[in-house]
């Protein structure tokens, strides 16, 4: 049987990497010839989770069609987030928890999306539906994904289904989520070896709001000030990105994973409008978002409303 | 709780109507306030199934947003096949077995598509996954949908999963699928009260192949010749449609449900190219497709290949 690739989005986070591994394992048990691969560098957080539960980092690919004819997407569906030659392969399955956009197939497929906080929560259900037992180390990966996407169960994207999944997975992998989770998240905030260019690109996503192109980069941190103290150099780099991409706004969000607040740097023509959308007065291009940790649920919708 | 509409596609077939009813019943059991509605006239076949198992025809709607804010789509996802004001409501769920195209949401949703022959096969799984028992009459509706979409288990779209679902549903509703199914399909071929205009519009779908707009209308029949004997009048009507819509091809397909063959009438600039794609020589604009019953799997892909 010809091999099928399973992969998450570009700039992969822990959910994208671990969902590929855990869903690939399930498909293997069901008799499919699959390989979990990745579309970018893994974060320190993901590397910590993989090592903790005894997994290798999946192989990096730049093209899919040179090796396979069919692929399975996890944790994404929008073409611009997927492998560059996605148009040249057949998408046979999608397992995801995002909105559906810029996605089209010519054939029927298996598509499973649920409005939950994490792809792992859906993959866990699929093990159950298919009657396949979840191995201890795979359960650990899935738990890591839920911890990551929910910022240790704090994010408003975290649903009751995610909670139930996390509880059950914690039992299977015999891991205390609060102790392990904080260590894992901290590993993700270790920015040694990361340049400031890396910081503003690592977890950056572009959005179009009406005719305005905006980019929001998010970094998790324990010590927010150690990043923000380099504001001058960050601004130099961000202004360069704004000019190159023709952005109306670049929002650099540093999320304090201990206190669950975010500090932001807003640059570009729409910076004032953006910060007033959050009832925050910009001071030296900076602002503070009390209790805000989720780009998807707490930042993008507010900006969408304000900028259109 | 605000009501949610559940509906299938325009020009509804038995699967679209019965999937709306059976999925709405499931959602009600799960505590949602839902109403199954329809976007067009039910066929004779569907009316037969509804009456046989004791259901009313669902209410016809022309707009959704005037009554509800949220909807669930079954048996379709493409916007042009859905309610006219689909852009004005939130799609919270999709249960479907077609390709995904011309579909986009701004929020995460529950999307369940599987490459099986019938939406009912997926709905049946959802009853099981949610631990809800399938009532006898609902099982009858689902079985009717599988019989309809598979032309009594003959179509190449019919999968092993559909077969397993049909077997189980037949047991629940205590119905012999072969006896009941033939009666139901025959009811669908009763064209009394149908004008020739109805015939070419009842189950017509438009497709774009490269820059060529084509339309394929399909009618099931026991007595193919009684329809084709009116070829002259059919052609007059079809040429009018071709001119109005700027079609490159109109294919009128009459499928013999007893012998599982189809006779077609091909009109328009691309008629010759279309028939040679099937290795059939047109004679008096007509041709015969041996063993071909599925527009989705046996006609559209061949034309796509030939016309691009």
XYZ file of C-alpha atoms in Angstrom:
616
model
C 0.000 0.000 0.000
C 1.330 3.413 -0.965
C 2.381 5.556 1.975
C 0.283 8.451 3.256
C 1.744 11.499 5.041
C 0.107 12.902 8.190
C 1.047 16.447 9.171
C -0.038 19.607 11.005
C 0.424 23.235 9.996
C 3.515 25.298 9.246
C 5.161 26.929 12.295
C 4.029 23.765 14.104
C 2.935 23.958 17.731
C 2.722 21.021 20.139
C -0.798 20.060 18.982
C 0.233 19.947 15.314
C 3.259 17.723 15.949
C 1.689 15.385 18.490
C -1.631 15.045 16.638
C 0.325 13.895 13.579
C 2.172 11.282 15.644
C -0.846 10.066 17.600
C -3.204 9.949 14.627
C -0.567 8.213 12.500
C -0.232 5.573 15.206
C -3.998 5.021 15.180
C -4.101 4.708 11.377
C -1.229 2.216 11.498
C -3.161 0.063 13.939
C -6.045 0.204 11.459
C -3.754 -1.082 8.705
C -2.784 2.067 6.820
C 0.787 2.742 5.717
C 1.406 6.221 7.160
C 4.227 8.489 8.285
C 3.889 11.469 10.617
C 5.972 14.336 9.251
C 6.298 18.058 10.042
C 6.375 21.331 8.082
C 8.719 23.347 10.302
C 10.966 23.632 13.341
C 9.601 22.256 16.590
C 9.409 24.625 19.560
C 11.276 24.075 22.813
C 7.958 23.136 24.386
C 7.258 20.442 21.792
C 10.809 19.100 22.010
C 10.356 18.786 25.774
C 7.110 16.830 25.386
C 8.553 14.492 22.726
C 11.628 13.749 24.812
C 9.670 13.321 28.030
C 7.497 10.624 26.479
C 10.264 9.004 24.444
C 9.523 10.106 20.872
C 11.812 11.237 18.073
C 11.112 14.525 16.298
C 9.209 13.645 13.079
C 10.972 14.125 9.770
C 10.832 17.604 8.180
C 9.374 17.770 4.667
C 9.239 20.679 2.239
C 7.184 18.988 -0.480
C 4.703 16.139 -0.256
C 4.002 15.183 -3.882
C 7.578 14.068 -4.499
C 7.010 11.188 -2.080
C 3.284 10.480 -1.734
C 0.027 10.889 -3.623
C -2.259 11.167 -0.593
C -2.088 13.084 2.694
C -3.965 13.508 5.966
C -4.100 16.981 7.522
C -4.306 17.468 11.285
C -4.837 20.717 13.231
C -5.377 22.836 10.086
C -7.210 22.982 6.790
C -6.442 26.374 5.201
C -4.135 25.932 2.211
C -1.768 28.776 3.092
C -1.010 27.009 6.401
C -0.256 23.670 4.724
C 2.558 22.178 2.671
C 3.488 24.322 -0.337
C 2.484 21.713 -2.941
C -0.827 20.804 -1.277
C -2.585 21.279 -4.643
C -0.593 18.370 -6.078
C -1.724 15.699 -3.614
C -5.076 14.242 -2.628
C -6.304 15.129 0.868
C -8.039 11.986 2.099
C -8.704 13.059 5.685
C -8.750 16.152 7.876
C -8.855 16.118 11.700
C -9.138 19.680 12.961
C -10.644 22.129 15.435
C -10.481 25.400 13.473
C -12.875 27.240 11.190
C -12.965 25.950 7.599
C -11.649 28.374 4.973
C -9.686 28.294 1.749
C -10.226 24.544 1.548
C -11.600 22.588 -1.395
C -11.426 19.005 -2.667
C -12.553 17.341 -5.868
C -13.481 14.082 -4.128
C -15.406 13.095 -1.015
C -13.153 12.675 2.021
C -13.194 11.964 5.735
C -13.418 15.345 7.476
C -13.712 15.543 11.232
C -13.803 18.932 12.855
C -15.172 19.712 16.304
C -15.352 23.047 18.121
C -13.041 21.957 20.950
C -9.793 23.424 22.237
C -7.388 20.884 20.854
C -6.997 18.357 18.019
C -5.839 15.773 20.579
C -9.317 15.782 22.143
C -10.770 14.654 18.804
C -8.010 12.104 18.150
C -8.681 10.615 21.570
C -12.340 10.086 20.579
C -11.238 8.430 17.346
C -9.198 5.869 19.283
C -12.333 5.038 21.245
C -14.611 4.915 18.205
C -12.208 2.539 16.492
C -11.698 0.398 19.589
C -7.938 0.975 19.718
C -6.229 1.247 23.096
C -4.176 4.403 23.661
C -0.568 3.499 24.593
C 0.814 5.238 27.660
C 3.345 7.390 25.784
C 0.811 8.422 23.109
C -1.556 9.454 25.917
C 1.281 11.605 27.246
C 1.653 13.355 23.899
C -2.078 14.028 23.663
C -2.141 15.393 27.203
C 0.801 17.657 26.295
C -1.192 19.033 23.353
C -4.208 19.849 25.525
C -1.986 21.524 28.126
C -0.281 23.510 25.371
C -3.424 24.680 23.549
C -5.209 25.536 26.798
C -2.208 27.114 28.523
C -2.566 24.622 31.355
C -6.379 24.620 31.286
C -6.665 28.420 31.573
C -7.604 29.472 28.040
C -11.251 30.259 27.201
C -10.886 27.838 24.247
C -10.698 25.005 26.800
C -14.030 23.101 26.750
C -15.646 20.510 28.972
C -14.728 17.866 26.369
C -11.078 18.895 26.577
C -11.235 18.626 30.357
C -12.682 15.117 30.235
C -10.069 14.046 27.682
C -7.231 15.541 29.736
C -8.401 13.794 32.913
C -8.560 10.425 31.208
C -5.226 10.859 29.407
C -3.519 11.886 32.650
C -4.670 8.620 34.206
C -3.405 6.556 31.262
C 0.038 8.173 31.177
C 0.240 8.405 34.972
C 1.283 12.030 34.850
C 0.259 14.946 37.059
C -0.810 17.524 34.459
C -0.184 20.544 36.697
C 3.370 19.581 37.613
C 4.375 18.226 34.195
C 2.435 20.928 32.356
C 4.170 23.836 34.011
C 7.573 22.298 33.264
C 6.585 21.784 29.632
C 5.262 25.332 29.220
C 8.394 26.703 30.855
C 10.518 24.738 28.385
C 8.631 26.621 25.689
C 9.577 29.934 27.228
C 13.276 29.111 27.137
C 14.327 31.453 24.401
C 18.034 30.784 24.612
C 19.307 30.215 21.118
C 16.404 32.229 19.704
C 17.104 35.512 17.945
C 14.626 38.391 18.093
C 13.806 37.616 14.436
C 12.820 34.113 15.590
C 10.637 35.559 18.348
C 8.484 37.642 16.053
C 8.160 34.806 13.504
C 7.857 31.629 15.627
C 4.125 31.710 16.173
C 3.009 34.462 13.817
C -0.259 34.298 11.879
C -1.573 36.603 9.192
C -5.187 37.695 8.960
C -7.182 39.841 6.540
C -9.780 42.112 8.109
C -11.714 43.866 5.361
C -8.874 45.216 3.254
C -6.413 45.458 6.140
C -3.645 42.874 6.418
C -2.578 42.267 9.983
C -0.109 39.941 11.639
C -0.222 38.732 15.214
C 2.793 37.001 16.752
C 2.499 35.395 20.154
C 5.206 34.265 22.557
C 4.709 32.588 25.927
C 6.957 33.748 28.730
C 7.574 33.477 32.434
C 9.645 36.665 32.520
C 7.851 39.084 30.193
C 10.158 42.004 30.970
C 13.267 40.189 29.735
C 11.693 40.177 26.275
C 10.122 43.622 26.378
C 13.384 45.191 27.529
C 14.574 44.704 23.968
C 11.698 46.798 22.629
C 13.894 49.055 20.472
C 15.413 46.173 18.487
C 12.029 44.419 18.280
C 10.472 47.558 16.796
C 13.232 47.859 14.190
C 12.555 44.294 13.072
C 8.766 44.620 13.133
C 8.751 47.866 11.101
C 10.742 45.978 8.495
C 8.088 43.216 8.369
C 5.288 45.803 8.165
C 6.978 47.486 5.201
C 7.785 44.230 3.401
C 4.299 42.749 3.744
C 2.280 45.966 3.573
C 0.688 45.340 6.966
C -1.773 47.737 8.571
C -0.933 46.332 11.998
C 1.617 44.090 13.657
C 0.696 42.941 17.130
C 3.455 41.299 19.134
C 1.850 39.578 22.123
C 3.869 38.250 25.047
C 1.723 36.049 27.263
C 2.634 35.596 30.918
C 1.878 31.915 31.519
C 2.020 32.287 35.293
C -0.398 35.207 35.674
C -2.405 34.614 32.482
C -2.082 38.173 31.189
C -0.570 39.474 27.969
C 1.608 42.466 27.196
C 1.557 43.705 23.621
C 3.487 45.898 21.281
C 1.265 47.417 18.556
C 2.880 48.954 15.491
C 1.493 50.190 12.197
C -1.189 52.535 10.923
C -3.970 50.779 12.850
C -2.150 50.511 16.186
C -4.252 53.167 17.945
C -7.552 51.719 16.697
C -6.429 48.258 17.751
C -5.529 49.207 21.292
C -8.659 51.269 21.825
C -10.645 48.190 20.778
C -9.358 46.671 24.017
C -9.975 49.902 25.959
C -6.248 50.186 26.447
C -4.305 53.412 25.978
C -1.039 52.842 24.147
C 1.977 54.066 26.022
C 5.278 53.924 24.176
C 3.500 51.558 21.660
C 2.783 49.120 24.492
C -0.304 47.977 26.322
C -1.425 45.357 28.820
C -4.319 42.904 28.328
C -5.560 41.684 31.713
C -6.723 38.036 31.635
C -6.216 37.695 27.895
C -4.265 34.667 26.622
C -6.050 33.404 23.494
C -5.322 34.952 20.105
C -8.133 32.931 18.497
C -10.897 33.722 20.966
C -9.914 36.932 22.718
C -7.843 38.952 20.275
C -8.858 38.194 16.658
C -12.648 38.637 17.182
C -12.163 41.998 18.981
C -9.887 43.275 16.212
C -12.251 41.978 13.538
C -15.075 43.972 15.070
C -12.960 47.104 15.544
C -11.238 47.238 12.157
C -14.113 46.491 9.837
C -32.888 27.943 23.692
C -33.125 29.522 20.266
C -34.237 27.133 17.511
C -31.805 25.677 14.966
C -32.836 24.598 11.450
C -31.596 21.301 9.972
C -31.849 20.923 6.204
C -30.456 19.207 3.111
C -29.821 20.656 -0.353
C -32.102 22.311 -2.880
C -33.923 19.923 -5.237
C -33.972 17.582 -2.237
C -33.636 13.842 -2.713
C -34.628 11.177 -0.191
C -31.274 11.366 1.638
C -31.520 15.155 2.085
C -35.043 15.027 3.502
C -34.637 11.961 5.705
C -31.188 12.950 7.009
C -32.680 16.252 8.164
C -35.481 14.436 9.995
C -33.330 11.719 11.512
C -30.499 14.024 12.570
C -32.970 16.534 14.012
C -34.490 13.731 16.087
C -31.035 12.807 17.408
C -30.220 16.421 18.307
C -33.576 16.746 20.095
C -32.753 13.713 22.217
C -29.475 15.452 23.057
C -31.377 18.526 24.234
C -31.157 20.880 21.260
C -34.162 22.867 20.020
C -34.220 21.955 16.308
C -36.592 21.767 13.360
C -36.037 19.713 10.207
C -37.040 21.802 7.186
C -36.635 21.499 3.405
C -35.519 23.712 0.535
C -37.732 22.325 -2.238
C -40.432 19.956 -3.431
C -40.136 16.345 -2.303
C -40.005 13.670 -4.996
C -42.573 10.891 -5.363
C -39.969 8.499 -3.981
C -39.408 10.585 -0.832
C -43.143 11.076 -0.322
C -43.569 7.298 -0.491
C -40.877 6.723 2.150
C -42.245 9.395 4.488
C -45.761 8.051 4.259
C -44.681 4.427 4.598
C -42.936 5.132 7.904
C -45.534 7.613 9.172
C -43.834 10.991 8.802
C -45.154 14.356 7.654
C -43.340 16.219 4.886
C -41.080 18.796 6.617
C -41.950 22.468 6.266
C -40.668 24.303 3.175
C -38.508 27.365 3.851
C -37.192 29.972 1.428
C -35.076 31.947 3.901
C -33.436 30.873 7.147
C -32.251 34.118 8.750
C -35.791 35.452 9.171
C -36.441 32.691 11.703
C -33.149 31.418 13.123
C -29.567 32.506 13.689
C -27.946 29.073 13.458
C -28.333 26.118 11.078
C -27.120 22.551 10.579
C -26.492 21.361 7.007
C -26.957 17.734 6.025
C -26.087 16.056 2.705
C -24.417 19.165 1.233
C -21.956 21.925 1.980
C -21.556 23.978 -1.214
C -23.220 27.376 -0.841
C -24.974 27.354 -4.193
C -26.809 24.161 -3.170
C -27.968 25.630 0.157
C -30.577 28.129 1.312
C -30.330 31.483 -0.500
C -29.449 33.494 2.608
C -26.880 31.014 3.943
C -24.389 33.889 4.359
C -26.674 35.476 6.956
C -26.757 32.555 9.412
C -24.113 30.670 11.380
C -23.468 27.091 10.259
C -22.817 25.190 13.485
C -22.679 21.665 12.041
C -22.350 19.835 8.729
C -23.050 16.127 8.217
C -22.204 15.178 4.641
C -20.699 12.683 2.213
C -19.677 14.941 -0.681
C -16.504 16.760 -1.625
C -15.966 20.089 0.185
C -16.095 23.165 -2.038
C -17.302 26.753 -1.881
C -17.633 26.431 1.883
C -16.200 28.762 4.518
C -16.942 29.674 8.121
C -15.610 32.339 10.447
C -15.852 30.124 13.519
C -14.907 26.560 14.429
C -17.786 24.116 13.900
C -18.677 20.438 14.037
C -18.034 19.053 10.549
C -18.492 15.370 9.872
C -17.926 14.112 6.358
C -17.158 10.542 5.386
C -16.580 9.064 1.912
C -19.614 6.773 2.068
C -22.611 6.432 -0.224
C -25.216 8.100 1.940
C -25.596 10.673 4.731
C -27.836 8.221 6.600
C -24.860 5.883 7.086
C -23.060 8.667 8.987
C -26.145 9.697 10.958
C -26.566 6.088 12.028
C -23.021 6.130 13.472
C -23.794 9.354 15.318
C -26.746 7.708 17.069
C -24.383 4.991 18.244
C -21.616 7.388 19.286
C -24.103 9.378 21.346
C -25.734 6.308 22.845
C -29.200 7.115 21.482
C -31.450 4.277 20.350
C -32.769 4.508 16.785
C -36.599 4.379 16.759
C -38.123 1.908 14.307
C -39.608 4.531 11.986
C -36.424 6.614 11.932
C -34.511 3.454 11.007
C -36.956 3.032 8.124
C -36.212 6.542 6.865
C -32.462 5.954 7.032
C -32.799 2.656 5.204
C -34.856 4.437 2.533
C -32.051 6.952 2.057
C -29.433 4.229 1.586
C -31.676 2.403 -0.892
C -32.264 5.652 -2.768
C -28.641 6.804 -2.953
C -27.405 3.320 -3.896
C -30.230 2.530 -6.315
C -31.067 -0.544 -4.262
C -27.423 -1.381 -3.448
C -26.321 -1.334 -7.115
C -24.439 1.957 -7.398
C -20.624 2.007 -7.252
C -20.945 4.702 -4.559
C -22.316 1.984 -2.236
C -19.606 1.055 0.307
C -19.163 -1.735 2.829
C -20.090 0.736 5.575
C -23.364 1.500 3.789
C -24.060 -2.221 3.523
C -23.493 -2.789 7.246
C -25.698 0.193 8.106
C -28.471 -0.985 5.757
C -28.427 -4.498 7.220
C -28.718 -3.226 10.762
C -31.415 -0.658 9.913
C -33.472 -3.289 8.062
C -33.472 -5.374 11.241
C -34.546 -2.450 13.413
C -37.412 -1.392 11.133
C -38.341 -4.991 10.297
C -38.439 -4.265 6.598
C -37.228 -6.354 3.661
C -35.070 -3.837 1.778
C -35.416 -5.564 -1.594
C -39.200 -5.704 -1.550
C -39.768 -2.296 0.052
C -36.903 -0.706 -1.873
C -38.202 -1.617 -5.311
C -41.638 -0.233 -4.415
C -40.067 2.987 -3.163
C -37.890 3.422 -6.255
C -40.870 2.701 -8.487
C -42.847 5.398 -6.662
C -40.065 7.755 -7.677
C -40.490 6.802 -11.308
C -44.175 7.676 -11.246
C -44.080 10.798 -13.334
C -47.796 11.390 -13.478
C -48.454 14.991 -12.658
C -44.923 15.880 -13.777
C -44.451 18.086 -16.833
C -41.451 17.670 -19.132
C -40.116 20.938 -17.637
C -40.256 19.248 -14.228
C -38.395 16.222 -15.581
C -35.376 18.158 -16.774
C -35.247 20.259 -13.588
C -36.147 17.812 -10.785
C -32.683 16.429 -10.152
C -30.483 18.728 -12.220
C -27.044 19.831 -11.066
C -24.711 22.369 -12.611
C -20.961 21.862 -12.873
C -18.081 23.985 -14.158
C -15.375 22.093 -16.041
C -12.587 24.489 -16.887
C -14.531 27.312 -18.471
C -17.392 25.121 -19.675
C -20.686 25.227 -17.807
C -22.577 21.956 -18.007
C -25.787 20.689 -16.528
C -26.687 17.068 -15.871
C -30.272 16.113 -15.084
C -31.052 12.576 -13.991
C -34.384 10.757 -13.828
C -34.998 7.217 -12.615
C -37.415 5.135 -14.648
C -38.822 1.667 -15.080
C -40.048 2.400 -18.587
C -37.303 4.468 -20.202
C -38.951 4.549 -23.620
C -42.083 6.286 -22.328
C -39.888 9.246 -21.477
C -37.603 9.128 -24.493
C -40.554 8.914 -26.871
C -41.083 12.602 -26.101
C -37.602 13.461 -27.332
C -38.706 16.263 -29.620
C -40.429 18.239 -26.867
C -37.583 17.500 -24.427
C -35.074 18.892 -26.912
C -37.096 22.086 -27.393
C -37.079 22.655 -23.636
C -33.412 21.739 -23.157
C -32.214 24.048 -25.959
C -34.035 26.846 -24.176
C -32.148 26.066 -20.917
C -28.837 25.894 -22.812
C -29.438 29.308 -24.327
C -30.612 30.900 -21.078
C -27.736 29.631 -18.960
C -25.007 29.659 -21.610
C -24.331 25.932 -21.188
C -21.750 24.054 -23.238
C -23.569 20.800 -22.575
C -26.861 19.558 -21.203
C -26.950 15.868 -20.416
C -30.368 14.389 -19.727
C -29.844 10.960 -18.175
C -32.673 8.454 -17.777
C -31.594 5.583 -15.541
C -33.306 2.213 -15.847
C -33.599 1.080 -12.231
C -34.394 -2.504 -13.189
C -31.476 -3.124 -15.558
C -29.059 -0.551 -14.066
C -28.279 1.129 -17.371
C -28.750 4.720 -18.458
C -29.956 6.286 -21.699
C -28.890 9.863 -22.323
C -29.728 12.793 -24.496
C -26.710 15.071 -25.086
C -27.270 18.571 -26.448
C -24.984 21.550 -26.849
C -21.629 22.430 -28.345
C -19.789 19.729 -26.363
C -22.252 16.892 -26.993
C -19.970 14.989 -29.388
C -16.928 15.277 -27.116
C -19.035 14.169 -24.150
C -20.380 11.047 -25.798
C -17.020 10.030 -27.217
C -15.654 10.270 -23.657
C -17.893 7.282 -22.956
C -16.932 5.572 -26.241
C -20.488 5.988 -27.387
C -21.474 7.217 -30.845
C -24.354 9.694 -30.700
C -27.308 8.686 -32.800
C -30.095 11.218 -33.068
C -28.474 12.999 -30.036
C -28.944 9.848 -27.962
C -26.652 7.252 -26.483
C -26.715 4.307 -24.096
C -24.436 3.869 -21.034
C -24.241 0.212 -20.106
C -23.983 -0.373 -16.350
C -23.802 3.316 -15.550
C -26.100 4.683 -12.840
C -24.075 7.170 -10.764
C -23.723 10.763 -11.901
C -21.224 11.464 -9.122
C -18.902 8.526 -9.683
C -19.424 7.386 -13.262
C -20.421 10.444 -15.254
C -18.913 13.631 -13.758
C -15.328 12.291 -13.474
C -15.336 11.019 -17.077
C -16.634 14.356 -18.381
C -14.164 16.270 -16.216
C -11.308 14.327 -17.777
C -12.654 14.673 -21.327
C -13.575 18.369 -21.306
C -10.580 19.891 -19.611
